[in-house]
Short mmCIF file of C-alpha atoms in Angstrom, two decimals:
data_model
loop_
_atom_site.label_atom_id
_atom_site.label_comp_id
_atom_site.label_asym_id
_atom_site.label_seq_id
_atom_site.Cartn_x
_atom_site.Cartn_y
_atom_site.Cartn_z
CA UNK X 262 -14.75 -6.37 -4.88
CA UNK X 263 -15.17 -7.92 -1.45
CA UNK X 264 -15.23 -6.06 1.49
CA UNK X 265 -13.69 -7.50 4.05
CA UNK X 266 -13.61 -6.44 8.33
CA UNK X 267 -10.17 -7.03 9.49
CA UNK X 268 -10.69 -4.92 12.51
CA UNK X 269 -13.60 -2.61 13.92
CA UNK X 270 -11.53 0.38 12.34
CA UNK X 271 -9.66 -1.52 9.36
CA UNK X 272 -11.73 -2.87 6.20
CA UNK X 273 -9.34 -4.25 3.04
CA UNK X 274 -11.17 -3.84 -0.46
CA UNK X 275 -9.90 -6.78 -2.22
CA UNK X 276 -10.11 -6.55 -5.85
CA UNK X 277 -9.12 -8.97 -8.67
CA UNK X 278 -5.71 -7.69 -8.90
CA UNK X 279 -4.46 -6.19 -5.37
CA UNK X 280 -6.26 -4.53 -2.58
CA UNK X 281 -6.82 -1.33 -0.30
CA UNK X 282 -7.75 -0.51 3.07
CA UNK X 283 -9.85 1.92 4.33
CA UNK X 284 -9.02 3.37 8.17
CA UNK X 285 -11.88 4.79 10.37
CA UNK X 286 -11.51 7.19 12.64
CA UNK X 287 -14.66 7.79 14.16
CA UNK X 288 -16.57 10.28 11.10
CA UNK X 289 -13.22 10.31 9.17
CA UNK X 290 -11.75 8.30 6.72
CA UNK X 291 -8.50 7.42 5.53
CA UNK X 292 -8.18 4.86 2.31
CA UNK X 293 -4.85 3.34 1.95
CA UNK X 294 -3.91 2.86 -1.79
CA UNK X 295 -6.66 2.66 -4.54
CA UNK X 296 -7.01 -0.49 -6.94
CA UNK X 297 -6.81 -0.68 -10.89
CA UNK X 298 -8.90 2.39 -12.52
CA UNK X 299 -11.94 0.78 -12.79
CA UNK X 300 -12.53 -0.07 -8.99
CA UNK X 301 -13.69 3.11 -7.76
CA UNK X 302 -17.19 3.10 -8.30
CA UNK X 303 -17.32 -0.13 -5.83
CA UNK X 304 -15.34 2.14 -3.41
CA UNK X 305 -17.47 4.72 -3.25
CA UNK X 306 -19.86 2.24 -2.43
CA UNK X 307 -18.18 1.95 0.67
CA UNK X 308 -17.55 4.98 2.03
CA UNK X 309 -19.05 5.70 5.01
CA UNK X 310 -17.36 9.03 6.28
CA UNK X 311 -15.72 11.69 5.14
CA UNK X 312 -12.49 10.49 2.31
CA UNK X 313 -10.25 12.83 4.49
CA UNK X 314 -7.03 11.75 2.45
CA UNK X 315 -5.86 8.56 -0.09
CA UNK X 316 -1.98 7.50 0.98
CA UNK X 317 -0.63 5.88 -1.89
CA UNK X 318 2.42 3.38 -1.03
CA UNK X 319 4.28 3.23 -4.79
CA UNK X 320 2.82 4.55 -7.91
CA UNK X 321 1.80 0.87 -9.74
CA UNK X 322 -1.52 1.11 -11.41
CA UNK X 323 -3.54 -1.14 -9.16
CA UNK X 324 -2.30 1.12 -6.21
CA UNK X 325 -2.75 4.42 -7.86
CA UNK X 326 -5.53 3.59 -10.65
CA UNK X 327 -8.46 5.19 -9.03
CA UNK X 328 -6.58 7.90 -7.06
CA UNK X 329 -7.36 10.52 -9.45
CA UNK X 330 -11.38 10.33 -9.32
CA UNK X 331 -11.48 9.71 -5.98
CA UNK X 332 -9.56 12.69 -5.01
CA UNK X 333 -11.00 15.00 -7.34
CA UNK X 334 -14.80 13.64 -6.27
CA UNK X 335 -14.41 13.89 -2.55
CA UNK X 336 -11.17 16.95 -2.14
CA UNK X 337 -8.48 14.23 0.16
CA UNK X 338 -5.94 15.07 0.48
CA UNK X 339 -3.65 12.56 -1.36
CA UNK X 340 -0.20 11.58 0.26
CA UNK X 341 2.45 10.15 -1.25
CA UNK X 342 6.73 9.88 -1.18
CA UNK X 343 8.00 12.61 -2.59
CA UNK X 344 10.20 10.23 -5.27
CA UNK X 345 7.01 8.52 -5.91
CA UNK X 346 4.82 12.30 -6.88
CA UNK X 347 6.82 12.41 -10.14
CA UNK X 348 5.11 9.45 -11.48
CA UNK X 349 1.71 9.73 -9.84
CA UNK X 350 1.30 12.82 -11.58
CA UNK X 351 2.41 11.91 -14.84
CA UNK X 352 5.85 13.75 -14.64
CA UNK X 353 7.69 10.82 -14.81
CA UNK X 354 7.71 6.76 -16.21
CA UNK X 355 8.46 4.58 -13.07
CA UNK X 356 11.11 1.93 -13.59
CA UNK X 357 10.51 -1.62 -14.24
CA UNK X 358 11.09 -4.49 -12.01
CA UNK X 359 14.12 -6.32 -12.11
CA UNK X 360 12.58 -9.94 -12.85
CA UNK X 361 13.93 -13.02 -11.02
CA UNK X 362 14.22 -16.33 -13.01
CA UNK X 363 11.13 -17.57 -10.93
CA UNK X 364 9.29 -14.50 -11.11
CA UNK X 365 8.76 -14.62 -15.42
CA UNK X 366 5.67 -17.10 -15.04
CA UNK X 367 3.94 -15.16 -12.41
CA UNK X 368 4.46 -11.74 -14.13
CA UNK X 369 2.89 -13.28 -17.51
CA UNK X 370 -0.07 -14.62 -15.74
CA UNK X 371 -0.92 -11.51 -14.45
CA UNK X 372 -3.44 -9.67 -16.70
CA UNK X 373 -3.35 -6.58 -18.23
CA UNK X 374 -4.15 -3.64 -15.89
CA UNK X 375 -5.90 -0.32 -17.13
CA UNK X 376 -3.28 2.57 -16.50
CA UNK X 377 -3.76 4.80 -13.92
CA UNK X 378 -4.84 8.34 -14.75
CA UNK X 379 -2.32 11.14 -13.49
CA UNK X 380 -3.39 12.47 -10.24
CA UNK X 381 -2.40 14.86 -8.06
CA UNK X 382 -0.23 14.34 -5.36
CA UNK X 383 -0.66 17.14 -2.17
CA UNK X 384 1.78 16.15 0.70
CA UNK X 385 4.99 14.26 -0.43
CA UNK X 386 6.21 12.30 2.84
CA UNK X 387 9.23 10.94 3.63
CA UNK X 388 10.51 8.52 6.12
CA UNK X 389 9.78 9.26 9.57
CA UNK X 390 6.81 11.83 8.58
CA UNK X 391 3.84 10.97 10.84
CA UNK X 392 0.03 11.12 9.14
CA UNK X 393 -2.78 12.37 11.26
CA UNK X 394 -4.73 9.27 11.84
CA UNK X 395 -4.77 6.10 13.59
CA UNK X 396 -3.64 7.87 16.63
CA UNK X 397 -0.61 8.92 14.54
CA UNK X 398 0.66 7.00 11.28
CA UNK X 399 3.94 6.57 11.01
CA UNK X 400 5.65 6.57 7.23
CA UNK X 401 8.12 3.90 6.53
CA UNK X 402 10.28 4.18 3.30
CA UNK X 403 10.84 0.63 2.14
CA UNK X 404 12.76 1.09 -1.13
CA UNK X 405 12.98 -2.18 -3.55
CA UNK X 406 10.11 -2.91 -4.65
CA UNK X 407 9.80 1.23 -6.50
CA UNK X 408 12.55 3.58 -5.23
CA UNK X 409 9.96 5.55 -2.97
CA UNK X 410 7.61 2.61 -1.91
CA UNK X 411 6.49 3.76 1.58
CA UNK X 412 4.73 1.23 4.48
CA UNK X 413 2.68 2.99 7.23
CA UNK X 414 3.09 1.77 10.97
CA UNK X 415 0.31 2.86 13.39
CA UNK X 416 2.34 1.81 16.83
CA UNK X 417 -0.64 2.50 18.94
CA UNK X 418 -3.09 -0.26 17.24
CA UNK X 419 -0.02 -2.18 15.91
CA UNK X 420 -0.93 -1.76 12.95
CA UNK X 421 1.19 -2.17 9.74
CA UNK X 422 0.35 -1.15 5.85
CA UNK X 423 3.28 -2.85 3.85
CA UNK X 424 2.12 -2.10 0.32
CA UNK X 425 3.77 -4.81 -2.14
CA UNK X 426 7.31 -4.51 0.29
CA UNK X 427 5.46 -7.57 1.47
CA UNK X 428 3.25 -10.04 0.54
CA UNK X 429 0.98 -12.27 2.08
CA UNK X 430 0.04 -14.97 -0.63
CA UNK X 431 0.85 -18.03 1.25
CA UNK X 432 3.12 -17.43 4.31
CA UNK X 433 4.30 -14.16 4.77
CA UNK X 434 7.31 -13.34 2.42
CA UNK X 435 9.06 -10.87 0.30
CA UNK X 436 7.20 -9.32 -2.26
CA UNK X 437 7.38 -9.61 -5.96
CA UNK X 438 8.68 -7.72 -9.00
CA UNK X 439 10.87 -5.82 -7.89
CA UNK X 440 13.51 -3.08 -9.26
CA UNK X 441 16.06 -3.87 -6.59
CA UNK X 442 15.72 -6.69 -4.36
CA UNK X 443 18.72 -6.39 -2.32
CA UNK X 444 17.13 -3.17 -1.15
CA UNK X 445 13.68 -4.66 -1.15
CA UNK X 446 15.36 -7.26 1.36
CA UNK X 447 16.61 -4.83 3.79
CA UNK X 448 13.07 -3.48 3.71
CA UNK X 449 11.40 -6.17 4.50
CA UNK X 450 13.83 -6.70 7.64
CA UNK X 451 13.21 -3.31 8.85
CA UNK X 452 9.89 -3.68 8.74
CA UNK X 453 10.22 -6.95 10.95
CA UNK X 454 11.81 -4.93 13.40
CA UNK X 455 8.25 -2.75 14.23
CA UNK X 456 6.40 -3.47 17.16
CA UNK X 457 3.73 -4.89 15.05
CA UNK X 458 0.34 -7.02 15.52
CA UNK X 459 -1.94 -6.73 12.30
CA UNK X 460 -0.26 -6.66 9.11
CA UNK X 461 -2.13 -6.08 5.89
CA UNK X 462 -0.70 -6.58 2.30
CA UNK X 463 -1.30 -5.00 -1.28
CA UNK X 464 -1.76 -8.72 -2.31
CA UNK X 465 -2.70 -11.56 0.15
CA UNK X 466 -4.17 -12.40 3.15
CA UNK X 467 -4.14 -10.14 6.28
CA UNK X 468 -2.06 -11.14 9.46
CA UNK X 469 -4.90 -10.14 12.48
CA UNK X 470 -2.60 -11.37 15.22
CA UNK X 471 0.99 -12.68 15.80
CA UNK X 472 2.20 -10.02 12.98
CA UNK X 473 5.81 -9.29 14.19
CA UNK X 474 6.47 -12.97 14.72
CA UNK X 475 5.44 -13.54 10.80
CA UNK X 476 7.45 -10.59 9.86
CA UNK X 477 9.84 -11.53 11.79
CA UNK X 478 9.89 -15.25 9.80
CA UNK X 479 9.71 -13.92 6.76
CA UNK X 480 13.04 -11.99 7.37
CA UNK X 481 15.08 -15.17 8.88
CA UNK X 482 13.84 -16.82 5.62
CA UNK X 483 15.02 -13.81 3.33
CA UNK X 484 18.53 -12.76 2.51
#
């Protein structure tokens, strides 16, 4: 894992497969999404402050995988979209993605992930919920990619957690494997819309400054 500082609040925990973030607010700490199963004995590493809650952004295995331990070792609260709970439990088998013709090579070079353990799921969220940190977190829905994939805007930082409803491997573009890309279109242009200035991805590269107008590129470039 490396631990990177995007901002003096904001560290991503890139991992082989995907990443997560962790937020600081002074003594507490928020972690946005969770890696593959096996990652979370370098996040614990990590941790700094009090784990005051885990905000999962879809239920996919190197978001969710080490959820379960984390939660259960430290009592967050874990957050997620209420159509999402059903899976990250166990209740439920997500759907597939809906593979386009260029996406078949990329999905078979991508290696077999260790499934995530249920976990429990505490507050389910939906769009326009607000999440006490960051000086309020705003919860996004951004269907497409899973049916209750969520993105978290923190206007006062300008902030913006896209989960996979974006990526940022190369320039900033759509995201991958999804189960309905028209949707996953129009939630990539709503998230363009936000007043935004950092934008962080579940796979890529962080935008530090100049988010919006990346966003913004990304959505011209998309239909």
């Amino acid at each position: 894992m490396d631990l990177i500082e995007v901002l003096p609040s904001l560290r991503m925990l890139r991992f082989p497969v995907g990443a997560a973030y962790l937020w600081r607010d002074g003594d507490e700490l928020t972690l946005i999404d969770t890696g593959t199963a096996d990652a979370a004995a370098e996040i614990e590493e990590v941790l700094d402050g009090e784990l005051r809650r885990i905000v999962l952004t879809h239920w996919h295995e190197d978001h969710t995988g080490s959820a379960a331990r984390l939660a259960a070792r430290y009592g967050a609260e874990v957050v997620a979209h209420r159509l999402e709970a059903p899976v990250i439990r166990g209740e439920a088998v997500g759907a597939p993605p809906v593979l386009e013709e260029f996406e078949i090579p990329i999905r078979a070079g991508v290696p077999a992930l260790p499934p995530a353990p249920p976990c429990r799921v505490d507050r389910e969220v939906e769009d326009g919920d607000v999440l006490e940190f960051g000086g309020g977190a705003l919860v996004v829905a951004v269907p497409g990619h899973t049916d209750g994939s969520i993105a978290v805007h923190l206007p006062g930082p300008g902030v913006l957690f896209t989960g996979d409803a974006v990526a940022g491997v190369g320039p900033t573009k759509l995201g991958v494997f999804n189960t309905d890309r028209a949707r996953a279109v129009e939630s990539l242009h709503r998230l363009a819309a936000l007043e935004t200035d950092t934008v962080v991805f579940g796979h890529g590269d962080p935008v530090v400054h100049g988010a919006a107008a990346a966003l913004r590129a990304a959505a011209a470039a998309t239909r």
